[in-house]
C-alpha cells in the first residue's frame, strides 16, 4: 500500500480457496493492531484480485478516498485488506488498468485475451483443462450448434461440486425453502438458448446507452400515501413487506414473470440469432458462471475464514472494526457475520458493516421471502452481531447487479411464477436490503445529515455517484468518489457516542450505592 497515506497500514490478510489462513500471519496482524493503539480499523474486502498489481491498485484506491475523508485525523485510523482468490474480468474497467488497456480487452470480446486467461488459470488452478477448452471455443467461435453443447458441458464441469462437498451449502443467499436452492438455471438450460438470452441483454444495454436513465421509476402504493413511492414490481404494498424498489432494470428481460425456463422471447429468438451474436452472449455466460463459482467461494472465506479471525481480533485488541465489502467482497463480508460467533459463543461484534454494491441477494437479511411460503435470508437474525450502522449502497445504474445478476442467480426448481425475475433474484447493490422493517431509502446527501447508528438498516441510493454506463457492468466499479469516503467516515463515527454512553453506564454500575460521582 502506498506510503503517502497517513493510515496505519496493517497490510493484507491472505486466505486460500477454502478459507485457509496462515496462523502466524493472523497472529502478527492481531498483535500489530493491538500494539498500534488504533481505535478505528477498516477491514476491506473486494473482488479485484486478478494478480498482485490489481489487488494493490484496488487497495490503494480505496485507501486514498478514506485518507482524504479523514484528513489529519487519519493517524487514528487503520486499514487491513483481505486478499482471497478472486478476480474481475479485465474488460470491466478494474483498478490499475488504463482506459487503453480496458479498451483492448473490450475489443477482444467475445474472445479471451492472454492476460485474462492467465488470471483465470491462476484463480481456478484445478480447472486448467476446462478453462483451455472454454477459452478455445470463445476464441475460435465455431459456426455449428454442437460447439454450444461442448461449451455448456465444460461450464457445468467448471462449476460442479460433489453433493457431499461443504461448498454446496454456499451457493444460495436464502435458506429454509421447501425446495432447496443450489444449482443456477443458466447451467442447465439449453446453452445456446442462454447465450441468446445474454446476447439480447447486451443489445438492450447498448440501446439504453443513448438514453438519459433519469430518476428511478416509481408509482403510488394505493395505500393513500402519495409520498410512499415504490416500483411496479410487486402485488402487495411493499413499504413494510419488501421495502422500496429504486428502478426498473435497464432490460425488460429481467422484468418477465417466472424464470428463463418459462420460454418467451428467449426461445423465439434462439434460431434467429447469428452465430457471431450468440458467441457474444456466450462470453457473458462464461463471465457469469465464473462469478457464480467466486460467489460460492466468497461465502466460504467469509464464514470459515474472516468471521472467526475478526472475532479473535475484537477479543484481543478492543479496536472498533468497520467491515467494508465491495461487489464479490460484499458477499464475503456478509457471510463473515455467520462466523463471528464460532461455537455459538458471543466472541465479538463489528462496530459497523458497509456493503458497497454487494453481489448478494437483496433478501439476504429477510426473515421471510415475499414470494415463498417458507424460507428466509442466509443472514437473517445476524444484525445483532453489528453494534453500529449496517449500511448498503445501491445504484440503479449498476447493470451488472441489476440485469446480469438476476439472470445468473436464478436457481433450478424455482416456483416463484408470480414474481418477476428481478423481484425474486435481485441484488443488494441494485436496490438495497429488502424484506426487512426499516426507514425509506436515503440519498448520499441525505445520509450526511442522519445518525446512521440509530437505524437498523440504511439503504443509501448512490445512483447519482455510481452511474458509469460501461457495458456490461455499468456503475458496479464506479464507487471511488470523495462522497463515499465521507460516508465511510460517517459510518465509523456514528457509533462513537453510543460506545461512550455504554462505557459511562458501565462505570456507574460499578459505583457503590450512595457514592457521589464527581
Short mmCIF file of C-alpha atoms in Angstrom, two decimals:
data_model
loop_
_atom_site.label_atom_id
_atom_site.label_comp_id
_atom_site.label_asym_id
_atom_site.label_seq_id
_atom_site.Cartn_x
_atom_site.Cartn_y
_atom_site.Cartn_z
CA UNK A 1 0.00 0.00 0.00
CA UNK A 2 1.32 3.48 -0.81
CA UNK A 3 3.27 5.12 1.99
CA UNK A 4 1.74 8.51 1.23
CA UNK A 5 -1.39 7.63 3.21
CA UNK A 6 -1.38 8.51 6.89
CA UNK A 7 -3.35 5.42 7.84
CA UNK A 8 -1.82 2.75 9.99
CA UNK A 9 -1.11 0.18 7.30
CA UNK A 10 -1.63 -3.35 8.53
CA UNK A 11 -1.15 -4.83 5.07
CA UNK A 12 -3.22 -7.73 3.79
CA UNK A 13 -4.61 -10.89 5.30
CA UNK A 14 -4.37 -13.79 2.84
CA UNK A 15 -7.00 -16.54 2.60
CA UNK A 16 -7.00 -19.63 0.41
CA UNK A 17 -9.86 -21.09 -1.62
CA UNK A 18 -11.19 -23.00 1.40
CA UNK A 19 -10.60 -20.13 3.85
CA UNK A 20 -7.10 -21.30 4.75
CA UNK A 21 -5.21 -18.73 6.80
CA UNK A 22 -1.60 -18.87 7.96
CA UNK A 23 -1.77 -18.88 11.79
CA UNK A 24 1.49 -16.96 12.02
CA UNK A 25 0.22 -14.23 9.71
CA UNK A 26 -3.02 -13.99 11.71
CA UNK A 27 -1.03 -13.70 14.96
CA UNK A 28 1.21 -10.93 13.53
CA UNK A 29 -1.80 -8.92 12.39
CA UNK A 30 -3.60 -9.27 15.74
CA UNK A 31 -0.50 -8.16 17.64
CA UNK A 32 0.15 -5.26 15.26
CA UNK A 33 -3.40 -3.96 15.67
CA UNK A 34 -3.30 -4.38 19.44
CA UNK A 35 0.07 -2.64 19.83
CA UNK A 36 -0.77 0.22 17.48
CA UNK A 37 -3.46 1.70 19.70
CA UNK A 38 -5.62 2.35 16.63
CA UNK A 39 -9.23 2.89 17.68
CA UNK A 40 -10.95 2.70 14.28
CA UNK A 41 -9.95 -0.16 11.97
CA UNK A 42 -11.39 -0.60 8.49
CA UNK A 43 -11.30 -4.15 7.15
CA UNK A 44 -11.77 -4.04 3.37
CA UNK A 45 -12.87 -6.94 1.15
CA UNK A 46 -13.28 -6.61 -2.62
CA UNK A 47 -13.09 -8.99 -5.54
CA UNK A 48 -10.36 -7.48 -7.76
CA UNK A 49 -7.52 -9.92 -7.14
CA UNK A 50 -6.51 -10.92 -10.66
CA UNK A 51 -2.87 -10.54 -9.62
CA UNK A 52 -0.84 -8.66 -7.02
CA UNK A 53 -0.73 -5.48 -9.13
CA UNK A 54 -4.51 -5.32 -9.48
CA UNK A 55 -5.02 -6.07 -5.77
CA UNK A 56 -2.58 -3.34 -4.80
CA UNK A 57 -4.19 -0.80 -7.14
CA UNK A 58 -7.65 -1.51 -5.72
CA UNK A 59 -6.41 -1.33 -2.12
CA UNK A 60 -4.63 1.97 -2.78
CA UNK A 61 -7.69 3.44 -4.50
CA UNK A 62 -9.97 2.71 -1.54
CA UNK A 63 -7.29 3.87 0.90
CA UNK A 64 -6.94 7.18 -0.93
CA UNK A 65 -10.59 8.16 -0.54
CA UNK A 66 -10.52 7.17 3.14
CA UNK A 67 -7.35 9.18 3.75
CA UNK A 68 -8.92 12.20 2.07
CA UNK A 69 -12.09 11.86 4.14
CA UNK A 70 -10.26 11.58 7.47
CA UNK A 71 -7.64 14.23 6.74
CA UNK A 72 -5.35 14.91 9.71
CA UNK A 73 -7.40 12.56 11.87
CA UNK A 74 -6.34 9.60 9.70
CA UNK A 75 -3.48 8.96 12.13
CA UNK A 76 -6.12 7.47 14.44
CA UNK A 77 -7.39 5.09 11.76
CA UNK A 78 -6.10 1.77 10.45
CA UNK A 79 -6.75 -0.28 7.32
CA UNK A 80 -6.49 -4.04 6.86
CA UNK A 81 -7.29 -5.54 3.48
CA UNK A 82 -8.50 -9.06 2.68
CA UNK A 83 -6.78 -10.97 -0.10
CA UNK A 84 -8.57 -14.04 -1.41
CA UNK A 85 -8.51 -15.96 -4.73
CA UNK A 86 -10.96 -13.87 -6.72
CA UNK A 87 -10.91 -11.86 -9.96
CA UNK A 88 -12.84 -9.48 -12.17
CA UNK A 89 -12.84 -9.68 -15.95
CA UNK A 90 -10.38 -7.15 -17.34
CA UNK A 91 -12.90 -5.55 -19.71
CA UNK A 92 -14.86 -4.18 -16.72
CA UNK A 93 -12.58 -1.19 -16.13
CA UNK A 94 -10.97 -2.51 -12.96
CA UNK A 95 -8.47 -0.62 -10.84
CA UNK A 96 -4.91 -0.32 -12.08
CA UNK A 97 -5.97 -0.56 -15.74
CA UNK A 98 -5.81 2.44 -18.01
CA UNK A 99 -8.55 3.19 -20.49
CA UNK A 100 -6.44 1.91 -23.38
CA UNK A 101 -5.90 -1.47 -21.71
CA UNK A 102 -9.58 -1.79 -20.89
CA UNK A 103 -10.48 -0.91 -24.48
CA UNK A 104 -8.17 -3.64 -25.78
CA UNK A 105 -9.94 -6.14 -23.55
CA UNK A 106 -13.34 -4.95 -24.82
CA UNK A 107 -12.20 -5.33 -28.40
CA UNK A 108 -11.06 -8.90 -27.70
CA UNK A 109 -14.64 -9.95 -26.84
CA UNK A 110 -16.10 -12.49 -27.26
CA UNK A 111 -12.62 -13.98 -27.16
CA UNK A 112 -10.48 -14.17 -24.02
CA UNK A 113 -7.15 -12.32 -24.01
CA UNK A 114 -3.93 -13.99 -22.92
CA UNK A 115 -3.80 -11.85 -19.76
CA UNK A 116 -7.38 -12.76 -18.80
CA UNK A 117 -6.65 -16.42 -19.48
CA UNK A 118 -3.68 -16.25 -17.12
CA UNK A 119 -5.90 -14.67 -14.43
CA UNK A 120 -8.48 -17.44 -14.76
CA UNK A 121 -5.92 -20.22 -14.56
CA UNK A 122 -4.31 -18.54 -11.54
CA UNK A 123 -7.57 -18.31 -9.59
CA UNK A 124 -9.09 -21.61 -10.79
CA UNK A 125 -5.98 -23.83 -10.86
CA UNK A 126 -7.88 -27.11 -10.59
CA UNK A 127 -9.77 -26.33 -13.82
CA UNK A 128 -6.91 -25.54 -16.20
CA UNK A 129 -8.01 -28.12 -18.78
CA UNK A 130 -11.62 -26.96 -18.74
CA UNK A 131 -10.56 -23.33 -18.98
CA UNK A 132 -8.39 -24.10 -22.01
CA UNK A 133 -11.37 -25.80 -23.66
CA UNK A 134 -13.75 -22.90 -22.92
CA UNK A 135 -11.28 -20.21 -23.93
CA UNK A 136 -10.51 -22.12 -27.15
CA UNK A 137 -14.20 -22.21 -28.07
CA UNK A 138 -14.65 -18.49 -27.34
CA UNK A 139 -11.58 -17.57 -29.36
CA UNK A 140 -12.41 -19.85 -32.33
CA UNK A 141 -16.22 -19.41 -32.30
CA UNK A 142 -17.23 -22.40 -34.48
CA UNK A 143 -20.33 -21.97 -36.66
CA UNK A 144 -22.25 -25.06 -35.60
CA UNK A 145 -24.63 -25.83 -32.76
CA UNK A 146 -22.54 -28.68 -31.41
CA UNK A 147 -19.97 -26.17 -30.19
CA UNK A 148 -22.52 -24.75 -27.74
CA UNK A 149 -23.22 -28.21 -26.40
CA UNK A 150 -19.47 -28.57 -25.77
CA UNK A 151 -19.39 -25.16 -24.12
CA UNK A 152 -22.30 -26.00 -21.83
CA UNK A 153 -20.74 -29.28 -20.76
CA UNK A 154 -17.46 -27.55 -19.92
CA UNK A 155 -19.20 -24.78 -17.98
CA UNK A 156 -21.16 -27.30 -15.93
CA UNK A 157 -17.99 -29.18 -15.04
CA UNK A 158 -16.27 -25.89 -14.17
CA UNK A 159 -18.95 -25.06 -11.61
CA UNK A 160 -19.89 -28.50 -10.31
CA UNK A 161 -19.15 -29.74 -6.79
CA UNK A 162 -19.91 -33.14 -5.26
CA UNK A 163 -23.13 -33.18 -3.25
CA UNK A 164 -21.23 -34.00 -0.06
CA UNK A 165 -18.82 -31.09 -0.57
CA UNK A 166 -19.41 -28.32 2.04
CA UNK A 167 -19.10 -25.80 -0.82
CA UNK A 168 -22.60 -26.71 -1.97
CA UNK A 169 -24.03 -25.03 1.14
CA UNK A 170 -22.70 -21.65 -0.02
CA UNK A 171 -24.39 -21.48 -3.41
CA UNK A 172 -27.50 -19.54 -2.36
CA UNK A 173 -28.29 -16.47 -0.25
CA UNK A 174 -31.57 -17.89 1.10
CA UNK A 175 -32.34 -20.86 3.33
CA UNK A 176 -35.24 -22.92 4.63
CA UNK A 177 -37.27 -23.11 1.44
CA UNK A 178 -39.36 -26.19 0.76
CA UNK A 179 -37.20 -26.86 -2.29
CA UNK A 180 -33.52 -26.06 -1.56
CA UNK A 181 -31.87 -23.63 -3.95
CA UNK A 182 -28.40 -24.64 -5.08
CA UNK A 183 -27.90 -25.00 -8.85
CA UNK A 184 -28.08 -21.98 -11.21
CA UNK A 185 -30.56 -22.39 -14.01
CA UNK A 186 -28.07 -20.95 -16.51
CA UNK A 187 -26.01 -24.14 -16.21
CA UNK A 188 -28.88 -26.49 -17.01
CA UNK A 189 -30.97 -24.59 -19.52
CA UNK A 190 -30.07 -25.21 -23.18
CA UNK A 191 -26.69 -23.49 -23.59
CA UNK A 192 -27.39 -21.83 -26.92
CA UNK A 193 -30.66 -20.52 -25.51
CA UNK A 194 -28.83 -18.95 -22.56
CA UNK A 195 -26.21 -17.47 -24.90
CA UNK A 196 -29.01 -15.89 -26.96
CA UNK A 197 -30.55 -14.51 -23.81
CA UNK A 198 -27.33 -12.85 -22.66
CA UNK A 199 -26.72 -11.53 -26.19
CA UNK A 200 -30.17 -9.96 -26.13
CA UNK A 201 -29.49 -8.35 -22.78
CA UNK A 202 -26.25 -6.85 -24.14
CA UNK A 203 -28.27 -5.37 -27.02
CA UNK A 204 -30.71 -3.88 -24.50
CA UNK A 205 -27.84 -2.22 -22.67
CA UNK A 206 -26.40 -0.80 -25.90
CA UNK A 207 -29.79 0.71 -26.73
CA UNK A 208 -30.03 2.26 -23.27
CA UNK A 209 -26.63 3.99 -23.69
CA UNK A 210 -28.19 6.77 -25.74
CA UNK A 211 -30.99 7.33 -23.25
CA UNK A 212 -30.91 9.50 -20.16
CA UNK A 213 -31.63 6.95 -17.44
CA UNK A 214 -33.29 9.69 -15.40
CA UNK A 215 -34.74 9.16 -11.96
CA UNK A 216 -35.88 5.83 -10.53
CA UNK A 217 -39.27 4.66 -11.84
CA UNK A 218 -41.86 4.72 -9.03
CA UNK A 219 -45.58 4.89 -8.52
CA UNK A 220 -48.06 5.15 -5.68
CA UNK A 221 -48.77 2.14 -3.48
CA UNK A 222 -52.52 2.53 -3.34
CA UNK A 223 -52.31 2.99 0.43
CA UNK A 224 -53.43 6.59 0.24
CA UNK A 225 -49.95 7.94 0.95
CA UNK A 226 -48.78 9.84 -2.14
CA UNK A 227 -45.29 10.12 -0.66
CA UNK A 228 -44.81 6.36 -0.46
CA UNK A 229 -43.21 5.59 -3.83
CA UNK A 230 -42.42 2.02 -4.84
CA UNK A 231 -41.78 0.30 -8.13
CA UNK A 232 -44.31 -1.58 -10.20
CA UNK A 233 -42.72 -4.90 -9.36
CA UNK A 234 -44.93 -6.18 -6.52
CA UNK A 235 -48.52 -7.26 -5.95
CA UNK A 236 -48.77 -6.02 -2.34
CA UNK A 237 -48.00 -2.64 -0.77
CA UNK A 238 -44.27 -3.00 -0.41
CA UNK A 239 -43.27 -0.41 2.15
CA UNK A 240 -43.20 -2.87 5.03
CA UNK A 241 -43.16 -6.21 3.22
CA UNK A 242 -40.17 -5.66 0.98
CA UNK A 243 -39.19 -2.00 1.04
CA UNK A 244 -38.73 0.36 -1.87
CA UNK A 245 -37.52 -0.65 -5.31
CA UNK A 246 -35.39 2.10 -6.83
CA UNK A 247 -35.92 1.49 -10.54
CA UNK A 248 -36.87 -0.86 -13.28
CA UNK A 249 -33.80 -2.66 -14.66
CA UNK A 250 -32.41 -1.38 -17.95
CA UNK A 251 -33.55 -4.57 -19.67
CA UNK A 252 -37.12 -5.78 -19.76
CA UNK A 253 -35.88 -9.38 -19.91
CA UNK A 254 -35.42 -9.50 -16.15
CA UNK A 255 -38.86 -7.96 -15.61
CA UNK A 256 -40.59 -11.02 -17.01
CA UNK A 257 -42.67 -13.18 -14.71
CA UNK A 258 -41.17 -16.56 -13.90
CA UNK A 259 -37.75 -17.84 -14.94
CA UNK A 260 -35.79 -18.19 -18.13
CA UNK A 261 -37.06 -21.77 -18.33
CA UNK A 262 -40.52 -20.34 -18.97
CA UNK A 263 -39.65 -19.72 -22.61
CA UNK A 264 -40.98 -16.47 -24.01
CA UNK A 265 -38.83 -14.19 -26.15
CA UNK A 266 -35.69 -16.17 -25.43
CA UNK A 267 -36.97 -19.33 -27.05
CA UNK A 268 -38.48 -17.45 -30.00
CA UNK A 269 -35.21 -15.67 -30.74
CA UNK A 270 -32.98 -18.72 -30.43
CA UNK A 271 -32.88 -19.76 -34.09
CA UNK A 272 -32.83 -16.23 -35.46
CA UNK A 273 -29.55 -15.23 -33.87
CA UNK A 274 -26.40 -15.05 -35.99
CA UNK A 275 -23.57 -17.18 -34.66
CA UNK A 276 -21.43 -14.09 -34.02
CA UNK A 277 -24.14 -12.69 -31.77
CA UNK A 278 -24.60 -15.98 -29.96
CA UNK A 279 -20.89 -16.16 -29.17
CA UNK A 280 -21.08 -12.62 -27.83
CA UNK A 281 -23.68 -13.90 -25.38
CA UNK A 282 -21.50 -16.96 -24.67
CA UNK A 283 -18.74 -14.68 -23.39
CA UNK A 284 -21.19 -13.15 -20.93
CA UNK A 285 -22.48 -16.57 -19.89
CA UNK A 286 -18.88 -17.60 -19.15
CA UNK A 287 -18.37 -14.46 -17.05
CA UNK A 288 -21.46 -15.20 -15.00
CA UNK A 289 -20.54 -18.85 -14.42
CA UNK A 290 -17.14 -17.72 -13.13
CA UNK A 291 -18.88 -15.18 -10.89
CA UNK A 292 -21.10 -17.96 -9.52
CA UNK A 293 -18.03 -20.02 -8.62
CA UNK A 294 -16.46 -16.98 -6.93
CA UNK A 295 -19.65 -16.03 -5.07
CA UNK A 296 -19.70 -19.51 -3.57
CA UNK A 297 -16.04 -19.14 -2.63
CA UNK A 298 -16.70 -15.73 -1.07
CA UNK A 299 -19.24 -17.29 1.29
CA UNK A 300 -16.76 -19.94 2.43
CA UNK A 301 -13.93 -17.44 3.00
CA UNK A 302 -16.27 -15.09 4.87
CA UNK A 303 -17.86 -17.60 7.22
CA UNK A 304 -14.99 -20.01 7.80
CA UNK A 305 -12.10 -17.56 7.49
CA UNK A 306 -12.68 -13.87 8.02
CA UNK A 307 -15.51 -14.17 10.56
CA UNK A 308 -13.57 -16.23 13.13
CA UNK A 309 -10.49 -14.05 12.61
CA UNK A 310 -12.48 -10.87 13.34
CA UNK A 311 -13.97 -12.48 16.45
CA UNK A 312 -10.46 -13.15 17.74
CA UNK A 313 -9.33 -9.67 16.76
CA UNK A 314 -12.08 -7.92 18.70
CA UNK A 315 -11.27 -10.04 21.76
CA UNK A 316 -7.54 -9.33 21.63
CA UNK A 317 -7.40 -5.67 20.58
CA UNK A 318 -10.52 -3.82 21.71
CA UNK A 319 -10.44 -2.00 18.38
CA UNK A 320 -13.68 -0.85 16.74
CA UNK A 321 -13.84 -2.82 13.49
CA UNK A 322 -15.61 -1.39 10.45
CA UNK A 323 -16.06 -4.10 7.83
CA UNK A 324 -16.45 -2.87 4.24
CA UNK A 325 -17.24 -5.16 1.31
CA UNK A 326 -17.49 -4.26 -2.37
CA UNK A 327 -19.03 -6.48 -5.05
CA UNK A 328 -17.95 -10.08 -4.50
CA UNK A 329 -16.26 -8.83 -1.35
CA UNK A 330 -19.69 -7.71 -0.17
CA UNK A 331 -20.85 -11.32 -0.09
CA UNK A 332 -17.66 -12.28 1.72
CA UNK A 333 -18.25 -9.55 4.30
CA UNK A 334 -21.91 -10.54 4.74
CA UNK A 335 -21.07 -14.19 5.32
CA UNK A 336 -18.39 -13.16 7.81
CA UNK A 337 -21.29 -12.35 10.16
CA UNK A 338 -22.03 -16.08 10.28
CA UNK A 339 -18.52 -16.81 11.52
CA UNK A 340 -18.30 -14.15 14.22
CA UNK A 341 -19.56 -16.44 16.96
CA UNK A 342 -17.91 -19.84 16.49
CA UNK A 343 -19.45 -22.50 18.66
CA UNK A 344 -22.41 -20.24 19.43
CA UNK A 345 -20.39 -18.09 21.82
CA UNK A 346 -20.66 -14.31 21.76
CA UNK A 347 -16.99 -13.71 20.97
CA UNK A 348 -17.18 -10.35 19.32
CA UNK A 349 -19.17 -7.88 17.30
CA UNK A 350 -18.46 -5.44 14.49
CA UNK A 351 -18.70 -1.72 15.05
CA UNK A 352 -20.27 -1.38 11.58
CA UNK A 353 -20.81 -3.11 8.25
CA UNK A 354 -20.92 -1.27 4.93
CA UNK A 355 -21.94 -3.16 1.80
CA UNK A 356 -20.87 -1.36 -1.38
CA UNK A 357 -22.68 -2.67 -4.46
CA UNK A 358 -22.77 -6.08 -2.79
CA UNK A 359 -23.13 -9.09 -5.10
CA UNK A 360 -25.70 -10.87 -2.96
CA UNK A 361 -29.47 -11.37 -2.87
CA UNK A 362 -31.48 -8.38 -1.69
CA UNK A 363 -33.35 -10.81 0.59
CA UNK A 364 -30.19 -11.94 2.41
CA UNK A 365 -31.32 -10.30 5.68
CA UNK A 366 -35.06 -11.03 5.30
CA UNK A 367 -36.91 -13.08 7.91
CA UNK A 368 -39.28 -14.34 5.20
CA UNK A 369 -39.35 -14.40 1.42
CA UNK A 370 -42.28 -12.43 -0.02
CA UNK A 371 -42.92 -14.83 -2.92
CA UNK A 372 -42.29 -18.04 -0.95
CA UNK A 373 -44.35 -19.96 1.59
CA UNK A 374 -41.19 -20.81 3.54
CA UNK A 375 -37.62 -19.66 3.86
CA UNK A 376 -35.55 -16.68 4.93
CA UNK A 377 -32.32 -14.91 4.06
CA UNK A 378 -29.00 -16.58 4.78
CA UNK A 379 -28.08 -13.65 7.07
CA UNK A 380 -31.45 -13.42 8.83
CA UNK A 381 -31.08 -12.57 12.52
CA UNK A 382 -27.40 -11.65 12.26
CA UNK A 383 -27.95 -7.89 12.53
CA UNK A 384 -27.35 -8.35 16.28
CA UNK A 385 -23.68 -9.01 15.60
CA UNK A 386 -23.18 -5.41 14.48
CA UNK A 387 -23.10 -2.78 17.23
CA UNK A 388 -23.44 0.23 14.97
CA UNK A 389 -24.66 1.00 11.46
CA UNK A 390 -25.44 -1.52 8.74
CA UNK A 391 -25.31 0.48 5.51
CA UNK A 392 -25.97 -0.79 1.99
CA UNK A 393 -25.27 1.36 -1.07
CA UNK A 394 -27.08 0.68 -4.32
CA UNK A 395 -27.33 2.15 -7.79
CA UNK A 396 -29.99 1.56 -10.40
CA UNK A 397 -27.22 2.08 -12.99
CA UNK A 398 -25.26 -0.92 -11.73
CA UNK A 399 -26.22 -3.07 -14.70
CA UNK A 400 -24.06 -5.98 -13.56
CA UNK A 401 -26.24 -6.39 -10.48
CA UNK A 402 -29.48 -5.02 -11.92
CA UNK A 403 -29.54 -7.09 -15.11
CA UNK A 404 -26.85 -9.78 -15.28
CA UNK A 405 -27.15 -10.92 -11.67
CA UNK A 406 -30.86 -11.90 -11.78
CA UNK A 407 -30.26 -13.92 -14.96
CA UNK A 408 -27.31 -15.76 -13.44
CA UNK A 409 -28.60 -16.17 -9.87
CA UNK A 410 -31.99 -17.79 -10.59
CA UNK A 411 -31.97 -21.38 -9.46
CA UNK A 412 -33.24 -24.71 -10.73
CA UNK A 413 -36.68 -25.61 -9.39
CA UNK A 414 -37.75 -22.03 -8.71
CA UNK A 415 -41.50 -21.89 -8.14
CA UNK A 416 -41.97 -18.12 -7.93
CA UNK A 417 -44.05 -17.92 -11.09
CA UNK A 418 -45.98 -14.90 -9.80
CA UNK A 419 -42.82 -12.82 -9.33
CA UNK A 420 -40.62 -11.16 -11.89
CA UNK A 421 -37.07 -12.36 -12.26
CA UNK A 422 -35.60 -9.13 -10.88
CA UNK A 423 -38.02 -9.24 -7.93
CA UNK A 424 -37.11 -12.76 -6.85
CA UNK A 425 -33.43 -12.71 -7.78
CA UNK A 426 -32.50 -9.05 -7.30
CA UNK A 427 -29.20 -7.95 -5.76
CA UNK A 428 -28.34 -5.73 -2.79
CA UNK A 429 -26.23 -3.46 -4.97
CA UNK A 430 -29.15 -2.70 -7.31
CA UNK A 431 -32.00 -1.92 -4.91
CA UNK A 432 -30.71 -2.32 -1.36
CA UNK A 433 -31.73 -4.54 1.54
CA UNK A 434 -35.27 -5.85 1.00
CA UNK A 435 -37.75 -7.79 3.14
CA UNK A 436 -36.93 -6.03 6.42
CA UNK A 437 -38.58 -3.34 8.51
CA UNK A 438 -36.69 -0.12 8.21
CA UNK A 439 -36.66 3.51 7.09
CA UNK A 440 -37.09 4.59 3.47
CA UNK A 441 -34.08 4.71 1.18
CA UNK A 442 -32.00 7.87 1.51
CA UNK A 443 -29.60 9.57 -0.87
CA UNK A 444 -25.90 10.07 -0.23
CA UNK A 445 -26.54 13.76 0.52
CA UNK A 446 -29.35 12.93 2.95
CA UNK A 447 -27.17 10.32 4.68
CA UNK A 448 -24.71 13.04 5.69
CA UNK A 449 -27.44 14.61 7.83
CA UNK A 450 -28.57 11.43 9.58
CA UNK A 451 -27.37 9.47 12.58
CA UNK A 452 -26.75 6.19 10.79
CA UNK A 453 -26.35 4.38 14.07
CA UNK A 454 -29.97 4.91 15.11
CA UNK A 455 -31.39 2.87 12.21
CA UNK A 456 -31.34 -0.92 11.99
CA UNK A 457 -30.68 -0.89 8.26
CA UNK A 458 -29.83 2.01 5.98
CA UNK A 459 -30.14 1.77 2.20
CA UNK A 460 -28.23 4.60 0.53
CA UNK A 461 -29.25 5.36 -3.05
CA UNK A 462 -25.91 6.14 -4.68
CA UNK A 463 -27.20 6.31 -8.26
CA UNK A 464 -26.07 9.93 -8.53
CA UNK A 465 -22.47 8.78 -7.96
CA UNK A 466 -22.19 5.22 -9.26
CA UNK A 467 -23.52 5.84 -12.75
CA UNK A 468 -20.95 4.74 -15.33
CA UNK A 469 -22.64 3.13 -18.33
CA UNK A 470 -19.77 0.85 -19.29
CA UNK A 471 -21.25 -2.31 -20.80
CA UNK A 472 -21.98 -4.75 -19.26
CA UNK A 473 -21.21 -3.71 -15.66
CA UNK A 474 -22.46 -0.12 -15.59
CA UNK A 475 -21.65 1.63 -12.33
CA UNK A 476 -20.55 -1.52 -10.48
CA UNK A 477 -16.89 -0.45 -10.16
CA UNK A 478 -17.64 3.29 -10.28
CA UNK A 479 -17.59 3.70 -6.50
CA UNK A 480 -14.44 5.65 -5.68
CA UNK A 481 -15.82 9.12 -5.08
CA UNK A 482 -14.98 11.56 -2.25
CA UNK A 483 -18.61 11.37 -1.11
CA UNK A 484 -18.16 7.65 -0.48
CA UNK A 485 -15.09 8.35 1.66
CA UNK A 486 -17.09 10.81 3.70
CA UNK A 487 -19.89 8.25 4.07
CA UNK A 488 -17.44 5.64 5.33
CA UNK A 489 -16.07 8.09 7.88
CA UNK A 490 -19.59 8.95 8.99
CA UNK A 491 -20.39 5.27 9.41
CA UNK A 492 -17.32 4.83 11.63
CA UNK A 493 -18.16 7.87 13.76
CA UNK A 494 -21.88 7.12 14.14
CA UNK A 495 -21.35 4.60 16.93
CA UNK A 496 -18.84 6.57 18.97
CA UNK A 497 -21.37 8.39 21.14
CA UNK A 498 -23.22 5.16 21.80
CA UNK A 499 -19.98 3.48 22.89
CA UNK A 500 -19.18 6.35 25.25
CA UNK A 501 -22.67 6.23 26.75
CA UNK A 502 -22.39 2.49 27.28
CA UNK A 503 -18.97 2.88 28.95
CA UNK A 504 -20.35 5.61 31.20
CA UNK A 505 -23.28 3.39 32.19
CA UNK A 506 -20.91 0.51 32.94
CA UNK A 507 -18.75 2.75 35.14
CA UNK A 508 -21.83 3.95 37.00
CA UNK A 509 -22.89 0.36 37.70
CA UNK A 510 -19.52 -0.29 39.38
CA UNK A 511 -20.00 2.55 41.90
CA UNK A 512 -21.38 1.66 45.35
CA UNK A 513 -24.90 2.94 46.03
CA UNK A 514 -24.90 6.33 47.73
CA UNK A 515 -21.45 7.28 46.45
CA UNK A 516 -21.20 10.77 44.94
CA UNK A 517 -19.84 10.85 41.43
CA UNK A 518 -17.81 13.95 40.70
#
